[in-house]
Every structure is written in C-alpha cells, then in structure tokens.
Coordinates of C-alpha atoms (C1' of nucleotides) in Angstrom, one line a residue:
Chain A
X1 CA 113.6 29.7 118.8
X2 CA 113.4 28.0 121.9
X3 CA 111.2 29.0 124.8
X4 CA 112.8 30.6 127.8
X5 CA 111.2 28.6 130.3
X6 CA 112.5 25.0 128.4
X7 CA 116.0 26.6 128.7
X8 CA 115.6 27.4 132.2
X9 CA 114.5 24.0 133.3
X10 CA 116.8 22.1 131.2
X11 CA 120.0 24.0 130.6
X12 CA 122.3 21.4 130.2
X13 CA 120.7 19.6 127.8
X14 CA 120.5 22.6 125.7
X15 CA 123.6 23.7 126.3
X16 CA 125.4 19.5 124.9
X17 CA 122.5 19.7 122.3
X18 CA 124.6 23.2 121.2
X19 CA 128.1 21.7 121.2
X20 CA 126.9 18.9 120.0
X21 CA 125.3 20.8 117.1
X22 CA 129.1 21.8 116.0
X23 CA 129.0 25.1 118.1
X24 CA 131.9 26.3 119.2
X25 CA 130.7 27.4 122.5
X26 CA 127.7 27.3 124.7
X27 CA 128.3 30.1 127.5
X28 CA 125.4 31.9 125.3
X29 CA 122.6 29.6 127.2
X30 CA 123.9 31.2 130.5
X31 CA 123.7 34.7 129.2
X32 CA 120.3 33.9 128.4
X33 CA 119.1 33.0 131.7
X34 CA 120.9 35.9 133.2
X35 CA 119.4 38.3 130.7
X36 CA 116.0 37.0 131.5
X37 CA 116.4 37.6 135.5
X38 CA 117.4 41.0 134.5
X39 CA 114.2 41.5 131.6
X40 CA 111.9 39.8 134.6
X41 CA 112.9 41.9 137.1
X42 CA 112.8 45.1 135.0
X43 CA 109.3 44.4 133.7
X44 CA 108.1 43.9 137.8
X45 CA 109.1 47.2 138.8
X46 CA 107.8 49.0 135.6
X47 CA 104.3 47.1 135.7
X48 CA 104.6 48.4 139.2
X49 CA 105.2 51.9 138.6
X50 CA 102.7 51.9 135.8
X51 CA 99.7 50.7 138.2
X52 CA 100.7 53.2 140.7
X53 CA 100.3 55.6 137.7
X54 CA 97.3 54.0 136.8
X55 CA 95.2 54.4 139.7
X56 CA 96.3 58.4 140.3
X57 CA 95.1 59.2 136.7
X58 CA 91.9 57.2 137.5
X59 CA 91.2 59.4 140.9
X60 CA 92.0 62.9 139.1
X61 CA 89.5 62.0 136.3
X62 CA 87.1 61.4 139.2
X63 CA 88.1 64.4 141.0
X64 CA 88.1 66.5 137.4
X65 CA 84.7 65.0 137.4
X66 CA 83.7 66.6 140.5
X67 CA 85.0 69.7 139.9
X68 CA 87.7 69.3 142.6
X69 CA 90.5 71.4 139.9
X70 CA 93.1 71.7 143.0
X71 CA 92.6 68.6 144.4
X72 CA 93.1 67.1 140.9
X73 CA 96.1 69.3 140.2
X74 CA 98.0 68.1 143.3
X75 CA 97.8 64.7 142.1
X76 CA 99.4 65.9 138.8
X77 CA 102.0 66.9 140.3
X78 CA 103.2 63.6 142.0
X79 CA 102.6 62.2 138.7
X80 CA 105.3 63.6 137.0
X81 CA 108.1 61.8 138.4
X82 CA 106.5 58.5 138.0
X83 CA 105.8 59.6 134.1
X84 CA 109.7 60.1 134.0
X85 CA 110.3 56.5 135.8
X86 CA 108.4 54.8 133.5
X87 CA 110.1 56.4 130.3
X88 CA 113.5 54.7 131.6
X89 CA 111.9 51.9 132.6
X90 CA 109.9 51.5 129.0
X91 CA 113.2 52.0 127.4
X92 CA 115.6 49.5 129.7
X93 CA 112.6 47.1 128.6
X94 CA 113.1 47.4 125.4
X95 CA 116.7 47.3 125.4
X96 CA 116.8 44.3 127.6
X97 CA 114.4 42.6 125.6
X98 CA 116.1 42.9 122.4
X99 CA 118.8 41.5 123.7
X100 CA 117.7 38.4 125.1
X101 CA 115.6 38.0 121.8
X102 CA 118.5 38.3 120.0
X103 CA 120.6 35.9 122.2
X104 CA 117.5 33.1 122.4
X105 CA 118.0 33.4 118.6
X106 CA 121.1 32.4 118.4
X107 CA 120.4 29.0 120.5
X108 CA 119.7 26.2 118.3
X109 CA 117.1 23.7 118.5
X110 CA 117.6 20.8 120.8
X111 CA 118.4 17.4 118.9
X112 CA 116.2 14.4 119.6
X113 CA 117.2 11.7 121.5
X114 CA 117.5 9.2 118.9
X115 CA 120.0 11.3 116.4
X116 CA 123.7 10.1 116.6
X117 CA 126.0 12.3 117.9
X118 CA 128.3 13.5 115.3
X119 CA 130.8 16.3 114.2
X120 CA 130.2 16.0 110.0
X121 CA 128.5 14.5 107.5
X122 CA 131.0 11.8 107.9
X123 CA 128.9 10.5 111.1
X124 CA 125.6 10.6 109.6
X125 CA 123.9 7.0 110.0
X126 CA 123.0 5.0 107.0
X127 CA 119.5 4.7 107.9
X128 CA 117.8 2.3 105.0
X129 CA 118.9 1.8 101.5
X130 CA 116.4 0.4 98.8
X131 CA 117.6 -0.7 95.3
X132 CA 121.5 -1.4 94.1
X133 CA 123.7 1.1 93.3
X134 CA 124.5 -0.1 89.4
X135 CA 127.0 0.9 87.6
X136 CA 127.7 0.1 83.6
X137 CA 130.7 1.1 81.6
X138 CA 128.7 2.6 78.9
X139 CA 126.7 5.0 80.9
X140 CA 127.0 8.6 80.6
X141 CA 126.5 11.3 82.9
X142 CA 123.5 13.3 82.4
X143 CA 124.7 16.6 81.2
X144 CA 126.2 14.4 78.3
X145 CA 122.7 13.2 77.9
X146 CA 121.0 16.3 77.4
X147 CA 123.8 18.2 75.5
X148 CA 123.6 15.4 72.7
X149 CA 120.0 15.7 72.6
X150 CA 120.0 19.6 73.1
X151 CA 117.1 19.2 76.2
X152 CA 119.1 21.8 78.5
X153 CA 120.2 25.0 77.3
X154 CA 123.2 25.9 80.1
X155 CA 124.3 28.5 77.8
X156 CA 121.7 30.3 76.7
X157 CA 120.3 30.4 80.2
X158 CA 123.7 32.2 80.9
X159 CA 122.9 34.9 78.5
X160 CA 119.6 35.4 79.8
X161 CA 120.2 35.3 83.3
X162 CA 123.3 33.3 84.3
X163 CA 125.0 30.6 85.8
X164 CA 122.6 28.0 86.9
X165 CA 119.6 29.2 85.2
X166 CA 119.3 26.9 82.1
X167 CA 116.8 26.5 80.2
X168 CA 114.8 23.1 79.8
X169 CA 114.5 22.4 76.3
X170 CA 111.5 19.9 74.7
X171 CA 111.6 16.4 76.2
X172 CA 113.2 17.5 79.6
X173 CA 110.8 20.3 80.4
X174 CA 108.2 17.8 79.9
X175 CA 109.6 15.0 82.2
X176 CA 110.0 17.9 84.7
X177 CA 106.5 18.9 84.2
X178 CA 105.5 15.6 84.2
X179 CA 107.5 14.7 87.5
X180 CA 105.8 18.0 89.1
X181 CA 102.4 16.6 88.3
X182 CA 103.2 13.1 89.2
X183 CA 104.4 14.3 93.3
X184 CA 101.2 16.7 93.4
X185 CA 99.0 14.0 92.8
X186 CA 101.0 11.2 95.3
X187 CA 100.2 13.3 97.9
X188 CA 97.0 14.7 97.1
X189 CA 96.2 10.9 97.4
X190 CA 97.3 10.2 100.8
X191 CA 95.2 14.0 102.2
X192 CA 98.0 16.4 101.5
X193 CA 96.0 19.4 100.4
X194 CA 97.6 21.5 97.9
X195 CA 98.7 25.0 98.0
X196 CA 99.6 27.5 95.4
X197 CA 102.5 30.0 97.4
X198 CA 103.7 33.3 96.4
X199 CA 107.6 33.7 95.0
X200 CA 108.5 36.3 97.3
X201 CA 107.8 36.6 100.8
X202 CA 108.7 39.8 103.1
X203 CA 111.1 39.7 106.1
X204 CA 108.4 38.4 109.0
X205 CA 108.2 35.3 106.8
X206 CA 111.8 34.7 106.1
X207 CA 112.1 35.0 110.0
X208 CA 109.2 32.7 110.7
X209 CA 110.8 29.8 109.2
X210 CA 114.6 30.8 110.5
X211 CA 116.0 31.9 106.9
X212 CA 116.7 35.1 109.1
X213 CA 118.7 35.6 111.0
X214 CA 120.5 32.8 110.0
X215 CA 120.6 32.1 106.5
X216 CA 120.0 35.2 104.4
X217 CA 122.9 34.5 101.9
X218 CA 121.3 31.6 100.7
X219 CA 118.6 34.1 99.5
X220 CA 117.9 36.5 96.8
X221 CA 116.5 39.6 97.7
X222 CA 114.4 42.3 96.2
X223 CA 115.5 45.4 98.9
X224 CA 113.4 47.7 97.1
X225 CA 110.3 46.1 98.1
X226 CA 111.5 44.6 100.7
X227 CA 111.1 40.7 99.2
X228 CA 112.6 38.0 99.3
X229 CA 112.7 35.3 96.7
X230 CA 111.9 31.5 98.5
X231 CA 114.9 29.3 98.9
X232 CA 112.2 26.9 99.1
X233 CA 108.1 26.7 99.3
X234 CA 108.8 25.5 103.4
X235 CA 108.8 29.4 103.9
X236 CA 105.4 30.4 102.5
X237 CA 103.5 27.2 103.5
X238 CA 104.8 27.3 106.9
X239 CA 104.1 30.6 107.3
X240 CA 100.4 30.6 105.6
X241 CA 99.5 29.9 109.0
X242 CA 101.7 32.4 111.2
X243 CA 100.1 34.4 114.2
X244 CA 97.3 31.7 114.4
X245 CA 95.3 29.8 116.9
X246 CA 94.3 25.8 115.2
X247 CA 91.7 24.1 115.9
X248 CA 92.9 20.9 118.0
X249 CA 90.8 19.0 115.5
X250 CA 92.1 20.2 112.5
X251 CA 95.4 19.2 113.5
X252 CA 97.1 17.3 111.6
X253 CA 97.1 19.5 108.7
X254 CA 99.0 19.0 105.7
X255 CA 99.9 20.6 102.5
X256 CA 101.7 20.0 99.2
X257 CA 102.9 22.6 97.5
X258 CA 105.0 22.9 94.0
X259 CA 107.4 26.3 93.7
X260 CA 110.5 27.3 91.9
X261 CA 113.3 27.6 94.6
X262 CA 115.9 30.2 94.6
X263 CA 119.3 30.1 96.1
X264 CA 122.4 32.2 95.9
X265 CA 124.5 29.3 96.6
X266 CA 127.3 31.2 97.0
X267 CA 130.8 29.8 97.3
X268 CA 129.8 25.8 95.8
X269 CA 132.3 24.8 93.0
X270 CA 133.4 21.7 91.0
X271 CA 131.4 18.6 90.2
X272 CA 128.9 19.7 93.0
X273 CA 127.7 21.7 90.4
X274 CA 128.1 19.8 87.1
X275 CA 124.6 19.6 85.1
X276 CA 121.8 19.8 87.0
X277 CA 123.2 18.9 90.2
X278 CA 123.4 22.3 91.9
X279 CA 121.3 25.1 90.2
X280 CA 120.4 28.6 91.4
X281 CA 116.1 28.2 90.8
X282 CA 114.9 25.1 90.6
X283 CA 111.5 23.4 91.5
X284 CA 110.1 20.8 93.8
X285 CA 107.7 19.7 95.1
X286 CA 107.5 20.4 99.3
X287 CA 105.1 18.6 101.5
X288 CA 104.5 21.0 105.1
X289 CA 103.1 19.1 107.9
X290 CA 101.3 21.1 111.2
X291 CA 100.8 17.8 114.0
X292 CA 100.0 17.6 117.4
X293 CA 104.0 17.6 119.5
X294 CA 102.7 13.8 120.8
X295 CA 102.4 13.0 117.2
X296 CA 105.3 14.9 115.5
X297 CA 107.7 11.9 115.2
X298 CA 105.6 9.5 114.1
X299 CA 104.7 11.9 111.1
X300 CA 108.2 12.3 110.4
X301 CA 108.2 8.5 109.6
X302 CA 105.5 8.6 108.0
X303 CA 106.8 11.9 106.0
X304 CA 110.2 9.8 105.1
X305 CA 108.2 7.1 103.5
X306 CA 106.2 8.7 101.5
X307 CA 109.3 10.5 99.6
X308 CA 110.7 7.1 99.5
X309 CA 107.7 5.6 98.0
X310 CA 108.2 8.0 95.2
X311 CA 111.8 6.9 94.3
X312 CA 110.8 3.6 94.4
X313 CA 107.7 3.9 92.4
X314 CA 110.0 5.5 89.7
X315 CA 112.2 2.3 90.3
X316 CA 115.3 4.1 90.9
X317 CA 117.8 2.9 94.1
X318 CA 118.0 5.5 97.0
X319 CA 119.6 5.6 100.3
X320 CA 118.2 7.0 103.7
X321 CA 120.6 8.6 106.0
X322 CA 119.7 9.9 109.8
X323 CA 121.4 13.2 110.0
X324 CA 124.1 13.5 112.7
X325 CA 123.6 16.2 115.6
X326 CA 126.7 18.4 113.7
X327 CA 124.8 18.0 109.9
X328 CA 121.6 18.8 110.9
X329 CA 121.1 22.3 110.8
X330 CA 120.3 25.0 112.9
X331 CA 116.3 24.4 113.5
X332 CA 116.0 20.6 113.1
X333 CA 115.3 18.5 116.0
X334 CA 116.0 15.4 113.8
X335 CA 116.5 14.9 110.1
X336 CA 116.8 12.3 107.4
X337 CA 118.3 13.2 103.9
X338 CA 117.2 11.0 101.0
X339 CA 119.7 10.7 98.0
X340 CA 118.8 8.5 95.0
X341 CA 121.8 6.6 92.9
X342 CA 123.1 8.5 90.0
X343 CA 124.8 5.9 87.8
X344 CA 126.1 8.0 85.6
X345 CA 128.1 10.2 87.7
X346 CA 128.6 7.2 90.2
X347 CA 127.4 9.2 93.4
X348 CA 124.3 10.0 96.0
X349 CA 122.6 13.1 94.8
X350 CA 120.0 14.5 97.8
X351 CA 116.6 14.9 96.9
X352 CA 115.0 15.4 100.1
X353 CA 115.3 16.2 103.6
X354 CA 113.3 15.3 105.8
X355 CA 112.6 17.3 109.3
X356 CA 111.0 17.6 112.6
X357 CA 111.3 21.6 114.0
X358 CA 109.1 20.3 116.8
X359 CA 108.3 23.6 118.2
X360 CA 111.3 25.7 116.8
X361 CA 109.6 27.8 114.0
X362 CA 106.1 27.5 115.6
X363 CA 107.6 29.4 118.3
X364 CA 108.9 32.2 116.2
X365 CA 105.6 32.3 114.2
X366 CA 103.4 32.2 117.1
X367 CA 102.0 29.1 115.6
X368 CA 99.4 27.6 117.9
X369 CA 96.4 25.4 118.8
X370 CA 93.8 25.1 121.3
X371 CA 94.0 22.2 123.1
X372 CA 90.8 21.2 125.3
X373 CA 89.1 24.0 126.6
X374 CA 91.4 26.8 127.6
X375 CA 95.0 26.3 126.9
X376 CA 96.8 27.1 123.9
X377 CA 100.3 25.2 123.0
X378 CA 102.8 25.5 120.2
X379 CA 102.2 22.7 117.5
X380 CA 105.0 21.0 115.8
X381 CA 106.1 22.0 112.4
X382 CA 107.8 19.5 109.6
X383 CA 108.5 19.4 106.4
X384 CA 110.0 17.2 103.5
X385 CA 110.7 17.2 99.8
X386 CA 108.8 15.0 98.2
X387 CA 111.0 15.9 96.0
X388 CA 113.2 17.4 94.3
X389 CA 113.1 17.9 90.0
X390 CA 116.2 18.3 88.7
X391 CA 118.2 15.7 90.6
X392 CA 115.6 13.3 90.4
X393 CA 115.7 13.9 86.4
X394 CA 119.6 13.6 86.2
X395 CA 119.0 10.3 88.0
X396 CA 115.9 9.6 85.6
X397 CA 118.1 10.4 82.6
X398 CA 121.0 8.4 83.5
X399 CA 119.0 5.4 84.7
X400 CA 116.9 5.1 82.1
X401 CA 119.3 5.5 79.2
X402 CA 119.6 2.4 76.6
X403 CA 122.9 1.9 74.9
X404 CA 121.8 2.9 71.9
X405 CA 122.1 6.1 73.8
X406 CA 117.7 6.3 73.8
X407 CA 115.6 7.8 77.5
X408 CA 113.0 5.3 78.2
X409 CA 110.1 6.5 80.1
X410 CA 110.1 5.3 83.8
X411 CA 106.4 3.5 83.7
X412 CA 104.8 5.4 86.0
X413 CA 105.0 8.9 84.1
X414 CA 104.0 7.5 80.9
X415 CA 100.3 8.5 81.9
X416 CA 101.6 12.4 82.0
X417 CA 104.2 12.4 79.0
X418 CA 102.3 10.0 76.8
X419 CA 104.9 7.4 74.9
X420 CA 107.5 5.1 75.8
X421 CA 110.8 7.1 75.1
X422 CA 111.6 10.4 75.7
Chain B
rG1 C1' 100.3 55.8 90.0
rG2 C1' 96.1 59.9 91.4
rA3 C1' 91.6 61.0 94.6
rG4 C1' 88.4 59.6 98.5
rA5 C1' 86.6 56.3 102.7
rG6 C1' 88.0 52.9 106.2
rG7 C1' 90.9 49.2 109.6
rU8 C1' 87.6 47.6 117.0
rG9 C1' 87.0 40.6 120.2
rG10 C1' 85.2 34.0 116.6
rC11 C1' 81.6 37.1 113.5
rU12 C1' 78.3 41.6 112.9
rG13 C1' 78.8 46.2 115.1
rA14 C1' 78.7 50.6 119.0
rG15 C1' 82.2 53.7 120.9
rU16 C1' 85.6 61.2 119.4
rG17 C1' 89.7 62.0 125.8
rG18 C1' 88.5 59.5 132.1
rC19 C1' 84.6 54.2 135.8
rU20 C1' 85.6 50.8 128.2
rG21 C1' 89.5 45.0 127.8
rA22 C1' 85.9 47.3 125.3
rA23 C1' 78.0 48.2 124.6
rA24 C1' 74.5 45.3 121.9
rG25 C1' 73.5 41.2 118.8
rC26 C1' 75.0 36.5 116.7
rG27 C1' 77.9 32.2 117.6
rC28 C1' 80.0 28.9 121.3
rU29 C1' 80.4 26.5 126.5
rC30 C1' 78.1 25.3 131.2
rC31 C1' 73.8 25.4 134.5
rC32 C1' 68.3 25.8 135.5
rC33 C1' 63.3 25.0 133.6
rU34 C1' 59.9 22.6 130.3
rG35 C1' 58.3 14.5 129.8
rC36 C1' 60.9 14.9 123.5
rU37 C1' 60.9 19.3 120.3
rA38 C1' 60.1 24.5 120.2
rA39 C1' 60.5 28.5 123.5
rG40 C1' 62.5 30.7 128.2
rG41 C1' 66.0 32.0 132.5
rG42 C1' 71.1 32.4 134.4
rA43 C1' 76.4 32.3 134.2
rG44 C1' 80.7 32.3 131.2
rU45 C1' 83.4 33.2 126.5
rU46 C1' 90.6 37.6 123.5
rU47 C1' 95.8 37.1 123.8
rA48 C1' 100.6 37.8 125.8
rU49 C1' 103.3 38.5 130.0
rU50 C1' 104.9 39.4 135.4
rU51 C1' 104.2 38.2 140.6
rG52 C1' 102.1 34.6 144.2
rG53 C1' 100.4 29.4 144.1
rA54 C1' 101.5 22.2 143.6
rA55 C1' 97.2 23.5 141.1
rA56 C1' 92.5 25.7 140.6
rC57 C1' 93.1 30.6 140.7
rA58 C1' 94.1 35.7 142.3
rA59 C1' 96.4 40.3 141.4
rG60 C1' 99.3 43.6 138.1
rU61 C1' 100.9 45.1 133.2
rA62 C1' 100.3 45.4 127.9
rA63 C1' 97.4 45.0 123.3
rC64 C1' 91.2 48.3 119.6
rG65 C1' 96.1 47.4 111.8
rA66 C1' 101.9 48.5 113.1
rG67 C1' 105.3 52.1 115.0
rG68 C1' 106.1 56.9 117.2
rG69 C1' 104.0 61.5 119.7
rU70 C1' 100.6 64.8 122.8
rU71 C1' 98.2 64.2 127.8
rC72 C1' 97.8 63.1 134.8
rG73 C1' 94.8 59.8 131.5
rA74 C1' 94.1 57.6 124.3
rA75 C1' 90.2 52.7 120.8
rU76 C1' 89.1 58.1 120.8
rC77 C1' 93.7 63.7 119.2
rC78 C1' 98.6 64.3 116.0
rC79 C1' 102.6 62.1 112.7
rU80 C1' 104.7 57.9 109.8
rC81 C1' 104.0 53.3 107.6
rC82 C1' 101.1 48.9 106.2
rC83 C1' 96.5 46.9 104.6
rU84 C1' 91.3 46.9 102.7
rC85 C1' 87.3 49.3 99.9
rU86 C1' 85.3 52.9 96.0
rC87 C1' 86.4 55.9 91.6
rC88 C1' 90.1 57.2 87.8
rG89 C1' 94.6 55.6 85.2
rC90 C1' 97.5 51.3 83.6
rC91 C1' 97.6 46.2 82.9
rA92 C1' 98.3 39.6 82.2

RNA sequence: GGAGAGGUGGCUGAGUGGCUGAAAGCGCUCCCCUGCUAAGGGAGUUUAUUUGGAAACAAGUAACGAGGGUUCGAAUCCCUCCCUCUCCGCCA
C-alpha cells in the first residue's frame, strides 16, 4: 500500500509507474485523491460535531454534580440531535473510508528508477551471468535421474496427496536436507539470524505481506480456522514484526528462515511442470531483511550476492536478470530473479527473487521505527531466496551426473551428506 | 473440549459511569545542584489522524485486547469474538 500523501504529491509518477506496471488503466489514482477530499472533509465536520458534543456532556456532569437536574436536563436535550449527526457522520466515515482503503489497495507499488521499462518477461535485463551454460549429448534430465534410481516417488505422492506432492526417496531427501542445512548456515555466517515460522498464518498476515487481496489463489486455505497455508516463509517472517515500533539501532535486522511453501498453482501445464520444476509444497530457504529506506537498495545488492554466492559455491552456472516494470509484481519496487543452468533440460530454472518493497508491506503492517527522538517512519522491507530446494537439486542432479549415469557430490555438501557420490 | 480468573501506557500497577489519555512506582530524556561518585530537586516521556503553520508547535478527534450496544457522558455497564492464566480431560 502506498501512502496517501506520496500519491498526492506525486500523482503522475504513480500513475506511469501503474501503466507501466502492465495495468490497463490508471484513472484509479484520481479516484483516490478525490475519495480522500471527500474522507478529509467528512472526518472535519464529524471531529467537529463530536467536540461540540463533548464539551455539553462535560458541563451537565458538572451541573449533575451540583445538583442543577433542570439545568442539566436542558442541555440533554440539545444533545440529541448532535447524537443523531454524529451516527451519520460515524457511518459516512466508515463507508468512505473503506472505500479509499480499498482503492489505495489496488494501486501498486511505484518502480524504482533504475528498472527498465517493459511490457513482459521478454524485456527483463540480463543483469550478470556467472558460469557457461553446458550442454552434453549424454545428459539426462533430472526426473530421468531420479526415476532410474527410485529417489522421488511422483506416484505415490499422488496416492497420498496428489499432483505435485512427491515423495523424496533416500539419497534425494538427503541432498535436500543437506542443501537446507548448507543455506541456514551461509547466512547464519554473514548475521542472518534464524527463525523457526509457523505453516499457517491467519488473514491479517496474508494481508500484511499483500498475498490478500491480491493473490489468494496462489494459496491454500484452511476456512475452518481461518488459516492459511504460506506460499512462502516471506509471510510469517515479515510479519513476525507487524504493528511494531524498531529501535533505529536495531535496524538492519535480518532473518533466515527454512519452511515448506505451498502453492495452488492453479492453471501451470506442460514442461513447466516436468519433475521437480513446478511443485505444489516445496521448501526453501528465505532470507527477510528490515533496513533503514536510505539503506534499502544497497541491501538489495547485497541480498542478490549472497544468493549468488551460493550457486557459485555449489559451482553450478546461473544468470541474474533485473525484472522489467511489467514482470515485477504488484508490491516490488525493483526485482532481480536468479535462475541457475539446467543442463539437462537445456533451460533457466528460477531459484530466487530478489526484492525491495521499500515501504509497500511496511505500510500495510504498520511496520515502523523510531528515528531520533520523536518521529517514527516506515522502514523498508526485502526479501530473497537464498534459495530454493528442488530446482537447485534438479540442477544439482543434472550437473553432477557422470556418464556412467553416477551423482557426484558437489564439494561443498560433502560435509552434511558424508561421501563422494550420492 | 469442560470449569473458573483475567486482558490498562516501555515495564509494574491503580482505576466500577463524569474534571482520567489515564494515579503511583520503575525505566528513559533534558535541566539544576553537589569538585568525581553517591544522594537530591525540577521538567518531560503512547499512537493515529484532522485543521492551521515553512517549521517549532497549537487546537480538535479517536484509541484502556477486537468489534458492537446502553448512556448527555464508558477503561468502568451489557453482548459477541480473540487471547492469556489456573484446574480437569486429551495429547506429540
């Protein structure tokens, strides 16, 4: 959510940043501002009526005090019409106020200044690219892989629950586990501290973070207790501190935090969702960053790199790309996707995204901090996977494959898994 | 799941209808005093929002778990929901 008073003073830039987001139209930033006249002025003649009500309650409890009953009475009498006043007042409020809620929510955040302009992800920006795509004849894709050596069950996980819910059989659960471990630690290591998240979170979290009223298909939901099963662990870490007032020197504060996600993916088809590359839970490893807004790009770099360190550490090629204004999502002030080389499918899988909110969600969770003495502002929220399992294990398995049709080990996860082939 | 007790400011904790946005204490900030230290004195210290103002600030409104109701007036009375604690039941 944007702040009104950002809107107001720079309407046309919010209202390109909209079309230039890949809405339609923009005449929703007008209604806004004309909504908010109306909600201002509203609010000015109720608060007005309510003081006047105010003070004559004040003088007939003095007068009840003094035993004046009459003179107290009279004055209960004018009363009755501002009572009356205030009741349509109260409710035009309300009304009024919903509405421009609901309109501010439908404005999305501004991009950055230094995002290309673009209508698809045709026009995203190849931002870096580290390592050579390969590509060998005898390579197989992973689901080949793992269906010769029985390490993911697809079918079974059908029984149980069904499609894309497998099972990780043996060597694969452990290179998952082992990846899992491997992340924590990375960013335990450069201060990230780590957090343990619920599954489920209720509606005022799903909002927080924008999965509402936006999103909710992606989700699952449990309407009986009113849950709703994370798409990913951005919503309860970004959330742990909603409705709070920081410390200035806390700031920047910084979590890690490993979950199973859980999306409906409704509507995805084909080789998008071949093997492991589209499932509906799997885990990764999420890294939530609370910064200072003068710092908040800076620690989106510095965010980026880190998730490319770990693709580079486990040696496998990976390109950067700057998300274009139109492929950037909703909340995102600026965003890079990360996809690593899958050589045996011969394609970019994405295994993180990288984003800036700036103050977008903080706004909607009331997410603040004290700067100096008196004022509080909205801090900056970002957040990156760092990164995701299952892609970075089909890329892992077709990588690392030998001829003779054997998994090496990258080096760096031998520590957690304990030998030299899978 | 059943029975009972509660939810007040950064913390502790008063407050059962009116002058209480909230006593008192602690903490914190600033000032004064004492050569340091200890002790003492004074002032300040929730948030959101509206109006005016360049700003400092001033004035108004709202908020005592959340939402609704009663009343001229609610932290205080009534209803619903949420949460916490104690006991019982169940349970990894």
């Amino acid at each position: 959510m944007l702040d009104i008073n950002f809107i107001r003073a720079n309407k046309e830039q919010v209202e390109k940043g909209m079309l230039a987001k890949g809405e339609k139209e923009n005449s929703i930033v007008a209604e806004v501002l004309a909504k908010d006249e109306e909600w201002r002025s509203i609010v000015h003649q109720a608060d007005g009526i309510r003081s006047e009500s105010n003070v004559k309650a004040k003088q007939i409890g003095v007068l009840m005090g003094q035993g004046k009953k009459e003179e107290a009475q009279a004055i209960i009498a004018e009363t009755s019409s501002l009572k009356e006043e205030i009741k349509t007042l109260e409710e035009k409020v309300k009304v009024i106020q919903e509405e421009r809620e609901s309109l501010l929510l439908r404005i999305p955040n501004v991009p950055h200044a230094s995002v290309p302009v673009g209508a698809s992800e045709n026009d995203n920006e190849v931002y870096s690219t580290w390592g050579t795509p390969f590509k060998d004849e005898w390579r197989k894709p992973h689901w080949e892989i793992v269906e010769r050596y029985g390490w993911v069950d697809f079918e079974r996980g059908v029984k149980v629950t069904g499609a894309g819910f497998p099972f990780y059989v043996g060597p694969v659960a452990q290179l998952q586990r082992a990846l899992i471990n491997y992340f924590i630690n990375e960013a335990g290591s450069v201060g990230y501290t780590e957090l343990q998240a619920p599954y489920f979170v209720n509606e005022d979290s799903a909002r927080g973070t924008g999965q509402i009223p936006d999103k909710e298909d992606m989700m699952y939901e449990i309407p009986r207790d009113g849950f709703f099963a994370i798409p990913t662990a951005e919503v309860p870490v970004t959330n742990f501190h909603r409705d709070e007032i920081l410390a200035e020197q806390d700031l920047p504060i910084k979590y890690v935090c490993y979950t199973p996600c859980w999306r409906r993916e409704a509507g995805s088809y084909g080789k998008d969702v071949r093997g492991l590359n589209r499932l509906h839970q799997f885990d990764k490893v999420e890294l939530v960053k609370i910064v200072k807004p003068e710092n908040s790009y800076e620690e989106l770099e510095s965010l980026r790199e880190h998730a490319e360190k770990l693709l580079q550490d486990l040696d496998l090629p990976y390109r950067t790309l700057l998300m274009c204004t139109g492929d950037m999502g909703f909340t995102q002030s600026k965003k890079y996707d990360i996809e690593v080389w899958s050589p045996g499918q011969q394609r970019w899988l994405e295994v993180s995204s990288c984003s800036n909110f700036e103050s977008f969600q903080a706004r909607r969770m009331q997410l603040r901090y004290r700067k100096e003495e008196k004022n509080t502002a909205m801090v900056h929220t970002l957040n990156g996977s760092a990164l995701a399992i299952p892609r970075v294990v089909s890329a892992i398995l077709e990588a690392y494959q030998e001829e003779n049709a054997k998994v090496k080990v990258p080096d760096v996860l031998k520590p957690f898994i304990g030998r030299d082939y899978l």
